[in-house]
Amino acid sequence: MKPIITASEYASESAGPRPPVLLDVRWQLGGPHGRPDYEAGHLPGAVFVDLDAELAGPAGSGGRHPLPDPEEFGAVMRRAGVSRDTPVVVYDGGQGWAAARAWWLLRWTGHEDVRVLDGGLAAWPGELQKEVPAPAEGDFRPVPGALPLLDADGAAALARSGLLLDARAAERYRGDVEPIDRVGGHIPGAVSAPTSENTGEDGRFLDAQALTARFEGLGAGRADEVGVYCGSGVSGAHEVLALAIAGIPAAAALYAGSWSEWSGDASRPVATGPEPR
């Protein structure tokens, strides 16, 4: 199944006999809360999900957005109407990071029919609604482990044995600036692969051929295993999604703690500059 869906495809499916559950995950790093924007207007039938409170656990030694408790995540999804056998479509304000985080969590916990609305809210040509839906309780029960997951030691090893992609902006990878975390730089051996290069100016993903060429150029075609990290495990999920579109490989591993966890441990080595070393 394709991991993304166009607005026209979603419109057709939503009017069909098996409409997807629709989740609105608008969120911005350091920006205002997404709930007011949701209440001001959202796609018909969409249920709001709070990334900071419901798609992440409390910030701490595991990073700014550690994975949520699976049982608590399952309860959130059931309240949103998600069942094991119902398709799910996720969207955000257009950047795609938050939607990809929800996509990754659902896929990691065993849901097999999840797609991201390509281009997010901006791609929707129809009317918005203010009415907050009250969906029937779903029956989804998370079973973690359906997608590969890395811890800090696993990320360090993969940077040497395979391909570890750093999805942050290039200047943060190099260590030129670090506006959020304790120190700038990257995991030794990781390759710079900014998430921003997965999409065009309209916020939609590049086509599969272009993404394949991009990731092969970064070494994905030569690596037996590919992993991804970012600042806190959000934009990294977007990179995993882009890799899935490209088909290289079938499932890339996510280091969920990412740089916020790695850099918070002073015993971990830090590399700077444009090269992976």
mmCIF file of C-alpha atoms in Angstrom:
data_model
loop_
_atom_site.group_PDB
_atom_site.id
_atom_site.type_symbol
_atom_site.label_atom_id
_atom_site.label_comp_id
_atom_site.label_asym_id
_atom_site.label_seq_id
_atom_site.Cartn_x
_atom_site.Cartn_y
_atom_site.Cartn_z
ATOM 1 C CA MET A 1 0.000 0.000 0.000
ATOM 2 C CA LYS A 2 1.188 3.508 -0.820
ATOM 3 C CA PRO A 3 1.981 5.420 2.389
ATOM 4 C CA ILE A 4 0.546 8.681 0.997
ATOM 5 C CA ILE A 5 -2.793 9.644 -0.513
ATOM 6 C CA THR A 6 -3.772 12.622 -2.657
ATOM 7 C CA ALA A 7 -6.615 14.948 -1.739
ATOM 8 C CA SER A 8 -8.696 13.710 -4.682
ATOM 9 C CA GLU A 9 -8.115 10.089 -3.718
ATOM 10 C CA TYR A 10 -9.125 10.836 -0.141
ATOM 11 C CA ALA A 11 -12.275 12.659 -1.269
ATOM 12 C CA SER A 12 -13.271 9.625 -3.307
ATOM 13 C CA GLU A 13 -12.612 7.174 -0.479
ATOM 14 C CA SER A 14 -14.364 9.308 2.129
ATOM 15 C CA ALA A 15 -17.523 9.175 0.029
ATOM 16 C CA GLY A 16 -17.259 5.423 -0.470
ATOM 17 C CA PRO A 17 -18.448 2.417 1.517
ATOM 18 C CA ARG A 18 -15.327 2.261 3.724
ATOM 19 C CA PRO A 19 -14.362 5.841 4.603
ATOM 20 C CA PRO A 20 -11.046 6.278 6.405
ATOM 21 C CA VAL A 21 -10.756 7.607 9.933
ATOM 22 C CA LEU A 22 -9.259 11.081 9.538
ATOM 23 C CA LEU A 23 -6.775 12.548 12.032
ATOM 24 C CA ASP A 24 -5.696 16.206 12.177
ATOM 25 C CA VAL A 25 -2.212 16.491 13.710
ATOM 26 C CA ARG A 26 -1.378 20.143 13.160
ATOM 27 C CA TRP A 27 1.791 21.045 15.060
ATOM 28 C CA GLN A 28 4.812 23.319 14.769
ATOM 29 C CA LEU A 29 8.102 23.024 16.578
ATOM 30 C CA GLY A 30 8.113 25.873 19.090
ATOM 31 C CA GLY A 31 4.962 27.289 17.518
ATOM 32 C CA PRO A 32 1.424 27.827 18.800
ATOM 33 C CA HIS A 33 -0.731 24.858 19.751
ATOM 34 C CA GLY A 34 -2.601 23.345 16.815
ATOM 35 C CA ARG A 35 -5.973 22.995 18.545
ATOM 36 C CA PRO A 36 -7.193 26.573 17.913
ATOM 37 C CA ASP A 37 -6.445 26.221 14.197
ATOM 38 C CA TYR A 38 -8.305 22.910 14.186
ATOM 39 C CA GLU A 39 -11.334 24.471 15.851
ATOM 40 C CA ALA A 40 -11.261 27.338 13.364
ATOM 41 C CA GLY A 41 -11.628 24.898 10.486
ATOM 42 C CA HIS A 42 -10.669 21.329 9.648
ATOM 43 C CA LEU A 43 -11.423 18.684 7.047
ATOM 44 C CA PRO A 44 -14.901 17.248 7.545
ATOM 45 C CA GLY A 45 -14.899 14.493 10.151
ATOM 46 C CA ALA A 46 -11.292 14.992 11.259
ATOM 47 C CA VAL A 47 -10.389 14.321 14.899
ATOM 48 C CA PHE A 48 -7.611 16.416 16.444
ATOM 49 C CA VAL A 49 -4.611 14.612 17.934
ATOM 50 C CA ASP A 50 -2.054 16.512 20.040
ATOM 51 C CA LEU A 51 1.488 15.551 19.041
ATOM 52 C CA ASP A 52 3.188 16.796 22.221
ATOM 53 C CA ALA A 53 0.675 15.250 24.620
ATOM 54 C CA GLU A 54 -0.589 12.189 22.731
ATOM 55 C CA LEU A 55 2.073 11.175 20.192
ATOM 56 C CA ALA A 56 4.997 11.545 22.600
ATOM 57 C CA GLY A 57 5.872 10.748 26.168
ATOM 58 C CA PRO A 58 7.201 13.300 28.663
ATOM 59 C CA ALA A 59 10.463 14.967 27.637
ATOM 60 C CA GLY A 60 13.522 13.860 29.569
ATOM 61 C CA SER A 61 16.627 11.740 29.176
ATOM 62 C CA GLY A 62 14.968 9.981 26.231
ATOM 63 C CA GLY A 63 14.737 13.240 24.270
ATOM 64 C CA ARG A 64 12.171 15.951 23.616
ATOM 65 C CA HIS A 65 9.613 13.625 22.006
ATOM 66 C CA PRO A 66 10.206 10.093 23.292
ATOM 67 C CA LEU A 67 7.740 7.469 22.150
ATOM 68 C CA PRO A 68 4.449 7.458 24.044
ATOM 69 C CA ASP A 69 3.396 4.571 26.234
ATOM 70 C CA PRO A 70 1.821 2.130 23.748
ATOM 71 C CA GLU A 71 -1.268 1.547 25.859
ATOM 72 C CA GLU A 72 -1.873 5.272 26.268
ATOM 73 C CA PHE A 73 -1.340 5.772 22.535
ATOM 74 C CA GLY A 74 -3.817 2.988 21.831
ATOM 75 C CA ALA A 75 -6.428 4.655 24.033
ATOM 76 C CA VAL A 76 -5.968 7.936 22.124
ATOM 77 C CA MET A 77 -6.415 6.143 18.805
ATOM 78 C CA ARG A 78 -9.506 4.278 19.978
ATOM 79 C CA ARG A 79 -11.095 7.549 21.170
ATOM 80 C CA ALA A 80 -10.399 8.937 17.697
ATOM 81 C CA GLY A 81 -12.329 6.034 16.179
ATOM 82 C CA VAL A 82 -9.390 3.958 14.979
ATOM 83 C CA SER A 83 -10.037 0.237 14.669
ATOM 84 C CA ARG A 84 -7.732 -2.533 13.552
ATOM 85 C CA ASP A 85 -9.448 -2.968 10.204
ATOM 86 C CA THR A 86 -10.360 0.640 9.382
ATOM 87 C CA PRO A 87 -8.171 2.695 7.039
ATOM 88 C CA VAL A 88 -6.615 5.805 8.578
ATOM 89 C CA VAL A 89 -5.574 9.034 6.882
ATOM 90 C CA VAL A 90 -3.476 11.632 8.716
ATOM 91 C CA TYR A 91 -2.802 15.260 7.803
ATOM 92 C CA ASP A 92 -1.202 18.355 9.289
ATOM 93 C CA GLY A 93 -0.733 21.977 8.288
ATOM 94 C CA GLY A 94 1.354 21.048 5.270
ATOM 95 C CA GLN A 95 4.902 20.450 6.495
ATOM 96 C CA GLY A 96 4.184 16.751 6.862
ATOM 97 C CA TRP A 97 6.338 16.139 9.931
ATOM 98 C CA ALA A 98 3.534 15.711 12.461
ATOM 99 C CA ALA A 99 1.413 13.623 10.106
ATOM 100 C CA ALA A 100 4.404 11.378 9.456
ATOM 101 C CA ARG A 101 4.934 10.951 13.211
ATOM 102 C CA ALA A 102 1.340 9.705 13.587
ATOM 103 C CA TRP A 103 1.750 7.488 10.511
ATOM 104 C CA TRP A 104 4.947 5.984 11.906
ATOM 105 C CA LEU A 105 3.467 5.316 15.361
ATOM 106 C CA LEU A 106 0.416 3.601 13.913
ATOM 107 C CA ARG A 107 2.534 1.506 11.577
ATOM 108 C CA TRP A 108 5.047 0.685 14.332
ATOM 109 C CA THR A 109 2.233 -0.495 16.595
ATOM 110 C CA GLY A 110 0.771 -2.773 13.947
ATOM 111 C CA HIS A 111 -1.855 -0.859 11.976
ATOM 112 C CA GLU A 112 -1.474 -1.869 8.341
ATOM 113 C CA ASP A 113 -3.629 0.725 6.547
ATOM 114 C CA VAL A 114 -2.327 4.215 7.314
ATOM 115 C CA ARG A 115 -1.592 7.011 4.829
ATOM 116 C CA VAL A 116 -0.522 10.628 5.002
ATOM 117 C CA LEU A 117 -2.503 13.236 3.053
ATOM 118 C CA ASP A 118 0.102 14.526 0.622
ATOM 119 C CA GLY A 119 0.452 18.290 0.973
ATOM 120 C CA GLY A 120 -1.649 18.403 4.131
ATOM 121 C CA LEU A 121 -4.402 20.918 4.746
ATOM 122 C CA ALA A 122 -3.248 23.190 1.913
ATOM 123 C CA ALA A 123 -3.887 20.425 -0.625
ATOM 124 C CA TRP A 124 -7.564 20.080 0.341
ATOM 125 C CA PRO A 125 -9.789 21.873 -2.211
ATOM 126 C CA GLY A 126 -13.076 21.423 -0.377
ATOM 127 C CA GLU A 127 -14.785 23.272 2.432
ATOM 128 C CA LEU A 128 -13.665 23.077 6.049
ATOM 129 C CA GLN A 129 -15.900 22.563 9.060
ATOM 130 C CA LYS A 130 -15.840 23.752 12.654
ATOM 131 C CA GLU A 131 -18.009 21.012 14.119
ATOM 132 C CA VAL A 132 -15.987 18.683 16.355
ATOM 133 C CA PRO A 133 -16.949 15.076 15.605
ATOM 134 C CA ALA A 134 -17.696 12.446 18.243
ATOM 135 C CA PRO A 135 -16.613 9.183 16.623
ATOM 136 C CA ALA A 136 -17.613 5.764 17.876
ATOM 137 C CA GLU A 137 -14.921 4.088 19.966
ATOM 138 C CA GLY A 138 -12.489 2.054 17.900
ATOM 139 C CA ASP A 139 -10.924 -1.282 18.778
ATOM 140 C CA PHE A 140 -7.261 -0.725 17.832
ATOM 141 C CA ARG A 141 -4.818 -2.442 20.206
ATOM 142 C CA PRO A 142 -1.156 -1.549 19.694
ATOM 143 C CA VAL A 143 1.400 -4.290 19.157
ATOM 144 C CA PRO A 144 4.761 -2.464 18.952
ATOM 145 C CA GLY A 145 7.527 -3.725 16.719
ATOM 146 C CA ALA A 146 6.075 -3.759 13.210
ATOM 147 C CA LEU A 147 8.689 -1.197 12.079
ATOM 148 C CA PRO A 148 12.374 -1.234 13.098
ATOM 149 C CA LEU A 149 13.424 1.027 15.957
ATOM 150 C CA LEU A 150 16.903 2.131 17.026
ATOM 151 C CA ASP A 151 18.272 3.157 20.393
ATOM 152 C CA ALA A 152 21.419 5.265 20.790
ATOM 153 C CA ASP A 153 23.790 2.296 20.677
ATOM 154 C CA GLY A 154 22.009 0.878 17.652
ATOM 155 C CA ALA A 155 22.230 4.220 15.848
ATOM 156 C CA ALA A 156 25.958 4.457 16.569
ATOM 157 C CA ALA A 157 26.524 0.950 15.226
ATOM 158 C CA LEU A 158 24.410 1.501 12.108
ATOM 159 C CA ALA A 159 26.330 4.680 11.275
ATOM 160 C CA ARG A 160 29.369 2.431 10.837
ATOM 161 C CA SER A 161 27.851 -0.756 9.419
ATOM 162 C CA GLY A 162 25.115 0.658 7.184
ATOM 163 C CA LEU A 163 23.668 4.085 6.422
ATOM 164 C CA LEU A 164 22.413 6.461 9.113
ATOM 165 C CA LEU A 165 20.699 9.565 7.715
ATOM 166 C CA ASP A 166 20.454 12.838 9.665
ATOM 167 C CA ALA A 167 17.178 14.501 8.674
ATOM 168 C CA ARG A 168 17.881 17.890 10.286
ATOM 169 C CA ALA A 169 18.867 21.055 8.446
ATOM 170 C CA ALA A 170 22.422 20.934 7.099
ATOM 171 C CA GLU A 171 23.637 23.764 9.339
ATOM 172 C CA ARG A 172 22.590 21.843 12.442
ATOM 173 C CA TYR A 173 24.254 18.695 11.117
ATOM 174 C CA ARG A 174 27.487 20.608 10.582
ATOM 175 C CA GLY A 175 27.226 22.196 14.025
ATOM 176 C CA ASP A 176 27.206 25.738 12.654
ATOM 177 C CA VAL A 177 24.155 26.498 14.790
ATOM 178 C CA GLU A 178 22.151 24.642 17.395
ATOM 179 C CA PRO A 179 19.018 26.516 18.468
ATOM 180 C CA ILE A 180 17.496 23.769 20.602
ATOM 181 C CA ASP A 181 19.838 21.097 21.915
ATOM 182 C CA ARG A 182 22.852 21.128 24.230
ATOM 183 C CA VAL A 183 25.467 20.950 21.487
ATOM 184 C CA GLY A 184 25.606 21.092 17.698
ATOM 185 C CA GLY A 185 26.951 18.497 15.295
ATOM 186 C CA HIS A 186 25.972 14.958 14.346
ATOM 187 C CA ILE A 187 26.409 11.304 15.217
ATOM 188 C CA PRO A 188 29.809 10.195 13.893
ATOM 189 C CA GLY A 189 29.345 8.405 10.579
ATOM 190 C CA ALA A 190 25.863 9.807 9.885
ATOM 191 C CA VAL A 191 25.126 11.341 6.484
ATOM 192 C CA SER A 192 23.323 14.672 6.101
ATOM 193 C CA ALA A 193 19.908 14.262 4.428
ATOM 194 C CA PRO A 194 17.649 17.237 5.274
ATOM 195 C CA THR A 195 13.945 16.419 5.370
ATOM 196 C CA SER A 196 13.204 19.611 3.422
ATOM 197 C CA GLU A 197 14.618 17.956 0.302
ATOM 198 C CA ASN A 198 11.916 15.256 0.342
ATOM 199 C CA THR A 199 9.257 17.670 -0.878
ATOM 200 C CA GLY A 200 8.644 20.324 -3.492
ATOM 201 C CA GLU A 201 7.692 23.947 -2.930
ATOM 202 C CA ASP A 202 4.032 22.938 -2.567
ATOM 203 C CA GLY A 203 4.868 20.700 0.403
ATOM 204 C CA ARG A 204 4.058 17.526 -1.506
ATOM 205 C CA PHE A 205 6.479 14.653 -1.688
ATOM 206 C CA LEU A 206 8.685 14.299 -4.718
ATOM 207 C CA ASP A 207 7.684 11.364 -6.878
ATOM 208 C CA ALA A 208 9.084 7.922 -6.159
ATOM 209 C CA GLN A 209 11.642 8.113 -8.955
ATOM 210 C CA ALA A 210 13.069 11.406 -7.685
ATOM 211 C CA LEU A 211 13.172 10.162 -4.095
ATOM 212 C CA THR A 212 14.847 6.938 -5.177
ATOM 213 C CA ALA A 213 17.523 8.939 -7.004
ATOM 214 C CA ARG A 214 18.004 11.157 -3.951
ATOM 215 C CA PHE A 215 18.473 8.334 -1.471
ATOM 216 C CA GLU A 216 20.580 6.225 -3.815
ATOM 217 C CA GLY A 217 22.839 9.247 -4.195
ATOM 218 C CA LEU A 218 23.221 9.281 -0.408
ATOM 219 C CA GLY A 219 24.229 5.621 -0.368
ATOM 220 C CA ALA A 220 20.934 3.848 0.338
ATOM 221 C CA GLY A 221 21.303 1.591 -2.664
ATOM 222 C CA ARG A 222 24.608 0.229 -1.336
ATOM 223 C CA ALA A 223 23.609 -0.209 2.302
ATOM 224 C CA ASP A 224 22.078 -3.383 3.710
ATOM 225 C CA GLU A 225 20.391 -1.363 6.449
ATOM 226 C CA VAL A 226 19.220 2.240 6.610
ATOM 227 C CA GLY A 227 18.322 4.265 9.680
ATOM 228 C CA VAL A 228 17.157 7.824 10.277
ATOM 229 C CA TYR A 229 17.332 10.336 13.095
ATOM 230 C CA CYS A 230 16.493 14.027 13.449
ATOM 231 C CA GLY A 231 16.155 16.399 16.388
ATOM 232 C CA SER A 232 13.548 14.534 18.410
ATOM 233 C CA GLY A 233 12.040 11.779 16.257
ATOM 234 C CA VAL A 234 9.435 13.871 14.395
ATOM 235 C CA SER A 235 10.987 14.971 11.105
ATOM 236 C CA GLY A 236 12.882 11.666 11.087
ATOM 237 C CA ALA A 237 9.526 9.907 10.667
ATOM 238 C CA HIS A 238 8.999 12.069 7.578
ATOM 239 C CA GLU A 239 12.294 10.735 6.189
ATOM 240 C CA VAL A 240 11.223 7.145 6.918
ATOM 241 C CA LEU A 241 8.010 7.897 5.029
ATOM 242 C CA ALA A 242 9.976 9.314 2.088
ATOM 243 C CA LEU A 243 12.166 6.198 2.053
ATOM 244 C CA ALA A 244 9.023 4.063 2.014
ATOM 245 C CA ILE A 245 7.730 5.990 -1.008
ATOM 246 C CA ALA A 246 11.066 5.407 -2.716
ATOM 247 C CA GLY A 247 11.134 1.754 -1.721
ATOM 248 C CA ILE A 248 14.681 1.987 -0.283
ATOM 249 C CA PRO A 249 14.535 -0.086 1.829
ATOM 250 C CA ALA A 250 11.110 -1.532 2.606
ATOM 251 C CA ALA A 251 11.335 -0.234 6.175
ATOM 252 C CA ALA A 252 14.061 2.120 7.417
ATOM 253 C CA ALA A 253 14.758 2.150 11.140
ATOM 254 C CA LEU A 254 13.990 5.248 13.212
ATOM 255 C CA TYR A 255 16.161 6.415 16.088
ATOM 256 C CA ALA A 256 13.299 7.918 18.057
ATOM 257 C CA GLY A 257 15.399 9.626 20.731
ATOM 258 C CA SER A 258 17.416 11.307 17.983
ATOM 259 C CA TRP A 259 19.784 14.224 18.551
ATOM 260 C CA SER A 260 17.917 15.509 21.611
ATOM 261 C CA GLU A 261 18.695 12.233 23.397
ATOM 262 C CA TRP A 262 22.165 11.729 21.913
ATOM 263 C CA SER A 263 23.430 15.243 22.627
ATOM 264 C CA GLY A 264 21.966 15.183 26.130
ATOM 265 C CA ASP A 265 24.462 12.461 27.079
ATOM 266 C CA ALA A 266 27.881 14.081 27.417
ATOM 267 C CA SER A 267 29.580 10.686 27.070
ATOM 268 C CA ARG A 268 28.406 10.318 23.453
ATOM 269 C CA PRO A 269 30.846 11.458 20.741
ATOM 270 C CA VAL A 270 29.891 14.412 18.525
ATOM 271 C CA ALA A 271 31.157 15.092 15.010
ATOM 272 C CA THR A 272 31.048 18.497 13.307
ATOM 273 C CA GLY A 273 31.538 19.747 9.782
ATOM 274 C CA PRO A 274 30.058 18.601 6.461
ATOM 275 C CA GLU A 275 31.557 15.095 6.444
ATOM 276 C CA PRO A 276 30.112 11.990 8.156
ATOM 277 C CA ARG A 277 33.242 11.339 10.254
#
